[in-house]
PDB file of C-alpha atoms in Angstrom:
ATOM      1  CA  MET A 322      -6.860  38.545  26.005  1.00 58.00           C
ATOM      2  CA  GLU A 323      -7.944  41.958  26.817  1.00 67.00           C
ATOM      3  CA  ILE A 324     -11.671  42.590  27.698  1.00 67.00           C
ATOM      4  CA  ASN A 325     -12.166  44.215  24.391  1.00 62.00           C
ATOM      5  CA  GLU A 326     -11.051  41.986  22.349  1.00 64.00           C
ATOM      6  CA  ILE A 327     -12.795  39.560  24.095  1.00 59.00           C
ATOM      7  CA  ILE A 328     -16.083  41.476  23.290  1.00 55.00           C
ATOM      8  CA  LYS A 329     -15.308  41.799  20.262  1.00 56.00           C
ATOM      9  CA  ALA A 330     -14.123  38.105  19.805  1.00 56.00           C
ATOM     10  CA  GLU A 331     -17.760  36.904  20.973  1.00 55.00           C
ATOM     11  CA  ASN A 332     -19.700  39.937  19.023  1.00 56.00           C
ATOM     12  CA  LYS A 333     -18.362  37.648  16.096  1.00 60.00           C
ATOM     13  CA  VAL A 334     -19.395  34.841  16.882  1.00 61.00           C
ATOM     14  CA  MET A 335     -22.807  35.829  17.979  1.00 67.00           C
ATOM     15  CA  ALA A 336     -22.975  38.233  14.888  1.00 79.00           C
ATOM     16  CA  ARG A 337     -25.987  36.849  12.147  1.00 84.00           C
ATOM     17  CA  PRO A 338     -23.280  36.520   9.376  1.00 91.00           C
ATOM     18  CA  ARG A 339     -22.836  38.664   6.469  1.00 92.00           C
ATOM     19  CA  LEU A 340     -24.955  36.359   3.860  1.00 92.00           C
ATOM     20  CA  LEU A 341     -27.262  35.470   5.722  1.00 94.00           C
ATOM     21  CA  THR A 342     -30.738  38.026   4.406  1.00 93.00           C
ATOM     22  CA  ASP A 343     -33.510  39.684   6.448  1.00 92.00           C
ATOM     23  CA  ALA A 344     -35.867  37.008   5.066  1.00 90.00           C
ATOM     24  CA  HIS A 345     -37.758  35.006   7.928  1.00 89.00           C
ATOM     25  CA  MET A 346     -36.950  31.750   7.587  1.00 89.00           C
ATOM     26  CA  HIS A 347     -39.991  29.637   7.647  1.00 88.00           C
ATOM     27  CA  TYR A 348     -38.294  25.931   9.952  1.00 91.00           C
ATOM     28  CA  CYS A 349     -40.232  24.913  12.617  1.00 89.00           C
ATOM     29  CA  PRO A 350     -38.551  25.375  16.087  1.00 87.00           C
ATOM     30  CA  GLY A 351     -35.239  23.290  16.774  1.00 88.00           C
ATOM     31  CA  CYS A 352     -34.723  22.953  12.708  1.00 91.00           C
ATOM     32  CA  SER A 353     -30.961  22.063  12.195  1.00 93.00           C
ATOM     33  CA  HIS A 354     -31.474  23.382   8.884  1.00 94.00           C
ATOM     34  CA  GLY A 355     -31.044  27.140   9.884  1.00 93.00           C
ATOM     35  CA  VAL A 356     -28.038  26.737  11.660  1.00 95.00           C
ATOM     36  CA  VAL A 357     -26.433  24.912   8.783  1.00 97.00           C
ATOM     37  CA  HIS A 358     -27.663  28.133   6.706  1.00 96.00           C
ATOM     38  CA  LYS A 359     -25.494  30.249   8.816  1.00 96.00           C
ATOM     39  CA  LEU A 360     -22.743  28.232   8.763  1.00 97.00           C
ATOM     40  CA  ILE A 361     -22.484  28.178   4.980  1.00 98.00           C
ATOM     41  CA  ALA A 362     -23.182  31.718   5.051  1.00 97.00           C
ATOM     42  CA  GLU A 363     -20.275  32.126   7.484  1.00 97.00           C
ATOM     43  CA  ILE A 364     -17.592  29.851   5.730  1.00 98.00           C
ATOM     44  CA  ILE A 365     -18.799  31.286   1.787  1.00 98.00           C
ATOM     45  CA  ASP A 366     -17.602  35.114   3.539  1.00 97.00           C
ATOM     46  CA  GLU A 367     -14.855  33.866   4.631  1.00 97.00           C
ATOM     47  CA  LEU A 368     -13.140  31.776   1.319  1.00 98.00           C
ATOM     48  CA  GLY A 369     -13.723  34.946   0.065  1.00 97.00           C
ATOM     49  CA  GLN A 370     -16.106  33.878  -2.374  1.00 98.00           C
ATOM     50  CA  GLU A 371     -19.233  35.497  -1.835  1.00 96.00           C
ATOM     51  CA  ASP A 372     -19.245  36.730  -6.224  1.00 97.00           C
ATOM     52  CA  ASN A 373     -17.602  32.894  -7.285  1.00 98.00           C
ATOM     53  CA  THR A 374     -20.811  30.921  -5.131  1.00 98.00           C
ATOM     54  CA  VAL A 375     -23.724  29.340  -7.000  1.00 98.00           C
ATOM     55  CA  GLY A 376     -25.768  26.926  -4.554  1.00 98.00           C
ATOM     56  CA  VAL A 377     -28.325  24.346  -6.095  1.00 97.00           C
ATOM     57  CA  ALA A 378     -31.136  23.487  -4.082  1.00 93.00           C
ATOM     58  CA  PRO A 379     -34.054  20.710  -4.895  1.00 88.00           C
ATOM     59  CA  VAL A 380     -37.232  20.092  -3.517  1.00 86.00           C
ATOM     60  CA  GLY A 381     -38.225  19.718  -0.196  1.00 84.00           C
ATOM     61  CA  CYS A 382     -37.221  21.824   3.267  1.00 86.00           C
ATOM     62  CA  ALA A 383     -34.218  23.179   1.822  1.00 78.00           C
ATOM     63  CA  VAL A 384     -36.083  24.430  -1.090  1.00 84.00           C
ATOM     64  CA  PHE A 385     -36.258  28.386   0.044  1.00 85.00           C
ATOM     65  CA  ALA A 386     -32.494  28.609   0.602  1.00 90.00           C
ATOM     66  CA  TYR A 387     -32.254  30.321  -1.775  1.00 90.00           C
ATOM     67  CA  LYS A 388     -33.985  32.917   0.157  1.00 92.00           C
ATOM     68  CA  TYR A 389     -31.821  33.063   3.177  1.00 95.00           C
ATOM     69  CA  ILE A 390     -28.267  32.565   1.643  1.00 96.00           C
ATOM     70  CA  ASP A 391     -27.001  35.682  -0.270  1.00 95.00           C
ATOM     71  CA  VAL A 392     -24.972  33.575  -3.432  1.00 97.00           C
ATOM     72  CA  ASP A 393     -26.688  32.910  -6.639  1.00 97.00           C
ATOM     73  CA  TRP A 394     -28.719  29.687  -6.647  1.00 97.00           C
ATOM     74  CA  VAL A 395     -30.363  27.475  -9.216  1.00 96.00           C
ATOM     75  CA  GLU A 396     -32.939  25.534  -8.658  1.00 94.00           C
ATOM     76  CA  ALA A 397     -32.951  22.118  -9.525  1.00 95.00           C
ATOM     77  CA  ALA A 398     -36.376  19.644  -9.929  1.00 94.00           C
ATOM     78  CA  HIS A 399     -36.755  17.142  -7.727  1.00 92.00           C
ATOM     79  CA  GLY A 400     -33.765  14.595  -7.175  1.00 92.00           C
ATOM     80  CA  ARG A 401     -31.857  16.613 -10.057  1.00 96.00           C
ATOM     81  CA  ALA A 402     -29.105  18.427  -8.055  1.00 96.00           C
ATOM     82  CA  PRO A 403     -25.847  17.022  -8.421  1.00 97.00           C
ATOM     83  CA  ALA A 404     -26.500  16.205 -12.255  1.00 97.00           C
ATOM     84  CA  VAL A 405     -27.480  20.495 -12.643  1.00 98.00           C
ATOM     85  CA  ALA A 406     -24.440  21.391 -10.302  1.00 98.00           C
ATOM     86  CA  THR A 407     -21.926  19.008 -12.698  1.00 98.00           C
ATOM     87  CA  ALA A 408     -23.153  21.676 -15.667  1.00 98.00           C
ATOM     88  CA  ILE A 409     -22.048  24.303 -14.259  1.00 98.00           C
ATOM     89  CA  HIS A 410     -19.576  23.084 -12.849  1.00 98.00           C
ATOM     90  CA  ARG A 411     -18.095  22.097 -16.221  1.00 98.00           C
ATOM     91  CA  LEU A 412     -19.486  25.478 -17.731  1.00 98.00           C
ATOM     92  CA  ASN A 413     -18.194  27.275 -14.922  1.00 97.00           C
ATOM     93  CA  PRO A 414     -15.130  25.248 -13.488  1.00 97.00           C
ATOM     94  CA  GLU A 415     -13.528  28.241 -11.273  1.00 97.00           C
ATOM     95  CA  LYS A 416     -17.305  28.583  -9.384  1.00 98.00           C
ATOM     96  CA  LEU A 417     -17.628  27.615  -5.947  1.00 98.00           C
ATOM     97  CA  VAL A 418     -20.420  25.452  -6.261  1.00 98.00           C
ATOM     98  CA  PHE A 419     -22.777  23.025  -3.820  1.00 98.00           C
ATOM     99  CA  THR A 420     -25.766  21.391  -3.131  1.00 98.00           C
ATOM    100  CA  TYR A 421     -27.852  21.823  -0.467  1.00 97.00           C
ATOM    101  CA  GLN A 422     -30.775  18.141  -0.110  1.00 95.00           C
ATOM    102  CA  GLY A 423     -32.467  16.506   1.976  1.00 93.00           C
ATOM    103  CA  ASP A 424     -32.327  12.598   2.567  1.00 92.00           C
ATOM    104  CA  GLY A 425     -35.690  12.268   0.600  1.00 89.00           C
ATOM    105  CA  ASP A 426     -34.235  13.699  -2.350  1.00 92.00           C
ATOM    106  CA  PHE A 427     -30.727  12.536  -2.049  1.00 95.00           C
ATOM    107  CA  ALA A 428     -31.082   9.749  -0.569  1.00 93.00           C
ATOM    108  CA  ALA A 429     -34.455   8.747  -3.132  1.00 93.00           C
ATOM    109  CA  ILE A 430     -35.523  10.385  -5.988  1.00 93.00           C
ATOM    110  CA  GLY A 431     -31.847  11.518  -6.475  1.00 93.00           C
ATOM    111  CA  THR A 432     -29.902   8.226  -5.895  1.00 95.00           C
ATOM    112  CA  CYS A 433     -28.719   7.828  -9.933  1.00 95.00           C
ATOM    113  CA  GLU A 434     -27.796  11.137 -10.366  1.00 95.00           C
ATOM    114  CA  SER A 435     -26.117  11.336  -6.541  1.00 96.00           C
ATOM    115  CA  ILE A 436     -23.946   8.156  -7.259  1.00 97.00           C
ATOM    116  CA  HIS A 437     -23.068   9.267 -10.698  1.00 97.00           C
ATOM    117  CA  ALA A 438     -21.768  12.652 -10.235  1.00 98.00           C
ATOM    118  CA  ALA A 439     -19.672  11.255  -7.273  1.00 98.00           C
ATOM    119  CA  ASN A 440     -18.570   8.078  -9.199  1.00 98.00           C
ATOM    120  CA  ARG A 441     -17.605  10.794 -11.394  1.00 98.00           C
ATOM    121  CA  GLY A 442     -15.987  12.940  -9.171  1.00 98.00           C
ATOM    122  CA  GLU A 443     -16.939  16.187 -10.549  1.00 98.00           C
ATOM    123  CA  ASN A 444     -15.948  18.810  -8.509  1.00 98.00           C
ATOM    124  CA  ILE A 445     -18.765  19.739  -6.096  1.00 98.00           C
ATOM    125  CA  ALA A 446     -19.963  19.700  -2.528  1.00 98.00           C
ATOM    126  CA  ILE A 447     -22.867  18.245  -1.152  1.00 98.00           C
ATOM    127  CA  ILE A 448     -24.092  19.030   1.707  1.00 98.00           C
ATOM    128  CA  PHE A 449     -26.515  15.964   2.414  1.00 97.00           C
ATOM    129  CA  ILE A 450     -29.156  17.151   5.779  1.00 96.00           C
ATOM    130  CA  ASN A 451     -30.548  13.612   6.505  1.00 96.00           C
ATOM    131  CA  ASN A 452     -33.316  13.724   8.737  1.00 95.00           C
ATOM    132  CA  ALA A 453     -35.134  10.371   8.526  1.00 94.00           C
ATOM    133  CA  ILE A 454     -37.949  11.553   7.593  1.00 93.00           C
ATOM    134  CA  TYR A 455     -39.601  13.482   4.357  1.00 90.00           C
ATOM    135  CA  GLY A 456     -40.722  16.057   6.683  1.00 81.00           C
ATOM    136  CA  MET A 457     -42.481  18.768   4.029  1.00 78.00           C
ATOM    137  CA  THR A 458     -45.230  16.759   2.915  1.00 78.00           C
ATOM    138  CA  GLY A 459     -46.415  14.863   5.562  1.00 79.00           C
ATOM    139  CA  GLY A 460     -43.737  12.699   7.406  1.00 82.00           C
ATOM    140  CA  GLN A 461     -43.802   9.420   5.479  1.00 91.00           C
ATOM    141  CA  MET A 462     -41.207   7.172   5.499  1.00 94.00           C
ATOM    142  CA  ALA A 463     -38.190   8.141   3.017  1.00 94.00           C
ATOM    143  CA  PRO A 464     -34.665   5.585   2.172  1.00 95.00           C
ATOM    144  CA  THR A 465     -33.291   6.788   5.618  1.00 96.00           C
ATOM    145  CA  THR A 466     -35.683   6.381   7.676  1.00 96.00           C
ATOM    146  CA  LEU A 467     -34.418   3.738  11.048  1.00 98.00           C
ATOM    147  CA  ILE A 468     -36.101   0.254  11.496  1.00 98.00           C
ATOM    148  CA  GLY A 469     -38.686   0.091  13.746  1.00 97.00           C
ATOM    149  CA  MET A 470     -39.565   4.058  13.601  1.00 96.00           C
ATOM    150  CA  LYS A 471     -42.994   5.298  13.359  1.00 94.00           C
ATOM    151  CA  THR A 472     -44.097   7.827  10.310  1.00 94.00           C
ATOM    152  CA  ALA A 473     -46.997   8.657   7.985  1.00 92.00           C
ATOM    153  CA  THR A 474     -46.851   5.842   6.224  1.00 94.00           C
ATOM    154  CA  THR A 475     -45.162   3.085   8.224  1.00 94.00           C
ATOM    155  CA  PRO A 476     -47.439   3.967  11.583  1.00 95.00           C
ATOM    156  CA  TYR A 477     -46.354   0.690  13.130  1.00 96.00           C
ATOM    157  CA  GLY A 478     -43.072   1.313  12.640  1.00 96.00           C
ATOM    158  CA  ARG A 479     -41.078   0.758  10.009  1.00 97.00           C
ATOM    159  CA  ARG A 480     -40.478  -3.286   8.659  1.00 97.00           C
ATOM    160  CA  VAL A 481     -37.643  -4.958   7.049  1.00 97.00           C
ATOM    161  CA  ASP A 482     -39.992  -7.957   5.644  1.00 97.00           C
ATOM    162  CA  LEU A 483     -42.425  -4.965   4.100  1.00 96.00           C
ATOM    163  CA  ASN A 484     -39.938  -1.825   3.933  1.00 96.00           C
ATOM    164  CA  GLY A 485     -35.994  -3.394   3.313  1.00 96.00           C
ATOM    165  CA  TYR A 486     -33.537  -1.733   5.415  1.00 97.00           C
ATOM    166  CA  PRO A 487     -31.877   1.923   6.277  1.00 97.00           C
ATOM    167  CA  LEU A 488     -30.354   3.168   2.897  1.00 97.00           C
ATOM    168  CA  VAL A 489     -26.749   4.028   4.289  1.00 98.00           C
ATOM    169  CA  ILE A 490     -25.862   6.377   1.849  1.00 97.00           C
ATOM    170  CA  SER A 491     -23.042   7.864   2.834  1.00 98.00           C
ATOM    171  CA  ASP A 492     -21.245   4.870   3.583  1.00 98.00           C
ATOM    172  CA  LEU A 493     -22.077   3.594  -0.593  1.00 97.00           C
ATOM    173  CA  VAL A 494     -20.077   7.263  -1.573  1.00 98.00           C
ATOM    174  CA  ALA A 495     -16.941   6.983   0.402  1.00 98.00           C
ATOM    175  CA  LYS A 496     -16.597   3.981  -1.594  1.00 98.00           C
ATOM    176  CA  LEU A 497     -16.439   5.359  -4.726  1.00 98.00           C
ATOM    177  CA  ASP A 498     -13.194   6.607  -6.325  1.00 98.00           C
ATOM    178  CA  GLY A 499     -14.780   9.762  -7.092  1.00 98.00           C
ATOM    179  CA  ALA A 500     -15.255  10.488  -4.125  1.00 98.00           C
ATOM    180  CA  CYS A 501     -11.982  12.986  -2.150  1.00 98.00           C
ATOM    181  CA  TYR A 502     -13.828  13.599   0.962  1.00 98.00           C
ATOM    182  CA  VAL A 503     -17.524  12.048   3.041  1.00 98.00           C
ATOM    183  CA  THR A 504     -17.952  12.738   6.341  1.00 98.00           C
ATOM    184  CA  ARG A 505     -20.945  12.692   8.450  1.00 98.00           C
ATOM    185  CA  GLN A 506     -21.685  15.241  11.303  1.00 98.00           C
ATOM    186  CA  SER A 507     -24.433  17.035  13.807  1.00 98.00           C
ATOM    187  CA  VAL A 508     -25.326  20.163  14.394  1.00 97.00           C
ATOM    188  CA  HIS A 509     -26.618  19.534  17.977  1.00 96.00           C
ATOM    189  CA  THR A 510     -24.163  20.808  20.469  1.00 96.00           C
ATOM    190  CA  PRO A 511     -21.433  23.739  20.515  1.00 96.00           C
ATOM    191  CA  ALA A 512     -18.642  21.335  19.628  1.00 97.00           C
ATOM    192  CA  ALA A 513     -20.980  19.584  17.090  1.00 97.00           C
ATOM    193  CA  VAL A 514     -21.584  22.617  15.174  1.00 97.00           C
ATOM    194  CA  ARG A 515     -17.948  23.546  15.061  1.00 97.00           C
ATOM    195  CA  LYS A 516     -17.217  19.964  13.691  1.00 98.00           C
ATOM    196  CA  ALA A 517     -20.016  20.954  11.057  1.00 98.00           C
ATOM    197  CA  LYS A 518     -18.932  24.313   9.773  1.00 98.00           C
ATOM    198  CA  ALA A 519     -14.858  22.514   9.965  1.00 98.00           C
ATOM    199  CA  ALA A 520     -16.253  19.446   7.409  1.00 98.00           C
ATOM    200  CA  ILE A 521     -18.356  21.886   5.363  1.00 98.00           C
ATOM    201  CA  LYS A 522     -15.299  24.382   5.462  1.00 98.00           C
ATOM    202  CA  LYS A 523     -12.736  21.556   3.929  1.00 98.00           C
ATOM    203  CA  ALA A 524     -15.662  20.310   1.804  1.00 98.00           C
ATOM    204  CA  PHE A 525     -16.167  23.652   0.076  1.00 98.00           C
ATOM    205  CA  GLN A 526     -11.982  24.097  -0.542  1.00 98.00           C
ATOM    206  CA  ASN A 527     -11.784  20.615  -2.266  1.00 98.00           C
ATOM    207  CA  ALA A 528     -14.447  21.825  -4.719  1.00 98.00           C
ATOM    208  CA  LEU A 529     -11.976  24.551  -5.510  1.00 98.00           C
ATOM    209  CA  ALA A 530      -9.152  22.673  -5.729  1.00 98.00           C
ATOM    210  CA  LYS A 531     -10.601  20.283  -7.676  1.00 98.00           C
ATOM    211  CA  LYS A 532     -10.591  17.467  -5.346  1.00 98.00           C
ATOM    212  CA  GLY A 533     -13.659  15.491  -6.445  1.00 98.00           C
ATOM    213  CA  THR A 534     -16.735  15.509  -5.192  1.00 98.00           C
ATOM    214  CA  SER A 535     -16.864  16.101  -1.184  1.00 98.00           C
ATOM    215  CA  LEU A 536     -20.374  14.703   0.821  1.00 98.00           C
ATOM    216  CA  VAL A 537     -21.079  16.193   4.456  1.00 98.00           C
ATOM    217  CA  GLU A 538     -23.829  14.440   5.669  1.00 98.00           C
ATOM    218  CA  ILE A 539     -25.286  16.336   8.705  1.00 98.00           C
ATOM    219  CA  VAL A 540     -27.358  13.750  10.635  1.00 98.00           C
ATOM    220  CA  SER A 541     -30.617  15.548  12.118  1.00 96.00           C
ATOM    221  CA  THR A 542     -33.595  16.601  13.718  1.00 95.00           C
ATOM    222  CA  CYS A 543     -37.702  17.014  12.572  1.00 93.00           C
ATOM    223  CA  ASN A 544     -39.668  17.818  15.727  1.00 91.00           C
ATOM    224  CA  SER A 545     -42.946  18.231  13.609  1.00 89.00           C
ATOM    225  CA  GLY A 546     -42.076  14.850  11.409  1.00 91.00           C
ATOM    226  CA  TRP A 547     -41.328  13.309  14.513  1.00 94.00           C
ATOM    227  CA  LYS A 548     -44.007  14.415  17.301  1.00 92.00           C
ATOM    228  CA  LYS A 549     -40.826  15.880  19.471  1.00 93.00           C
ATOM    229  CA  SER A 550     -40.395  18.960  21.440  1.00 94.00           C
ATOM    230  CA  PRO A 551     -36.720  20.234  19.994  1.00 94.00           C
ATOM    231  CA  ALA A 552     -35.200  18.753  23.634  1.00 94.00           C
ATOM    232  CA  GLU A 553     -36.841  15.447  22.989  1.00 96.00           C
ATOM    233  CA  SER A 554     -35.768  15.080  19.410  1.00 95.00           C
ATOM    234  CA  ASN A 555     -31.728  15.540  19.934  1.00 96.00           C
ATOM    235  CA  LYS A 556     -32.233  13.052  22.563  1.00 96.00           C
ATOM    236  CA  TRP A 557     -33.973  10.416  20.282  1.00 96.00           C
ATOM    237  CA  MET A 558     -31.249  11.482  17.979  1.00 97.00           C
ATOM    238  CA  GLU A 559     -28.264  11.045  20.173  1.00 97.00           C
ATOM    239  CA  GLU A 560     -29.943   7.762  21.478  1.00 97.00           C
ATOM    240  CA  ASN A 561     -31.046   6.218  17.963  1.00 97.00           C
ATOM    241  CA  MET A 562     -29.628   8.050  14.574  1.00 97.00           C
ATOM    242  CA  PHE A 563     -26.004   7.898  16.307  1.00 98.00           C
ATOM    243  CA  VAL A 564     -27.034   4.343  16.475  1.00 98.00           C
ATOM    244  CA  LYS A 565     -27.486   3.986  12.510  1.00 98.00           C
ATOM    245  CA  TYR A 566     -25.257   7.686  11.372  1.00 98.00           C
ATOM    246  CA  PRO A 567     -22.156   6.921  13.695  1.00 98.00           C
ATOM    247  CA  LEU A 568     -20.615  10.743  13.758  1.00 98.00           C
ATOM    248  CA  GLY A 569     -17.267  11.413  11.752  1.00 98.00           C
ATOM    249  CA  ASP A 570     -14.961  11.298   8.984  1.00 98.00           C
ATOM    250  CA  LEU A 571     -15.732   8.296   6.695  1.00 98.00           C
ATOM    251  CA  LYS A 572     -13.346   9.261   3.330  1.00 98.00           C
ATOM    252  CA  ASP A 573     -10.667  12.353   3.612  1.00 97.00           C
ATOM    253  CA  ILE A 574      -7.764  11.938   0.593  1.00 92.00           C
TER     254      ILE A 574
END
């Protein structure tokens, strides 16, 4: 490869995605949301779906996704994104419809909508950011919080006898007949980012091909909620989160 081709390739990788807006992101330094937003913007552009995409963002840190990715968006009540996405796609069956949800939204107040949308095999893609904590509202325990993990509502660590077990919801979704693709990825290294992009792209392609529900879980950090630096958070995630939420495909049909 000639030097000019190398430079062009590098510029393409490093350039700001065309569908990312100029809005200043509100996410904390080191937060995974910004990276995932970049991937989604790139993928929609690569698929040529800029004018054919509808994103659904509910409550939580992800609530402002509509400010950053320049496609059509619909705001959903807390936890109801899969239900709203179901209606949008059934009324507009040729649209690429996806939800962007955190663990407090997808796996807590929205568990009913999440499970039943996937069980029905709705032709939507769900991007699920799992950082094991309620990051926006003060760092409370989430359904995905690990045993022994300290949060604002479990200051001495999560206890099984009091708080129950962490909810590994992607494993549950993978068992549903309507789910065609379930995978768990992360964006903590360049290699992981590439795998996450491929997973999200596949989920979007499945939705367009009407294969059923695709779920991409992104195991993430929450530096402010975890009270750690970005580097410390990545290390803690690798040593603890990946044990309970191992990366890789859970279902692919």
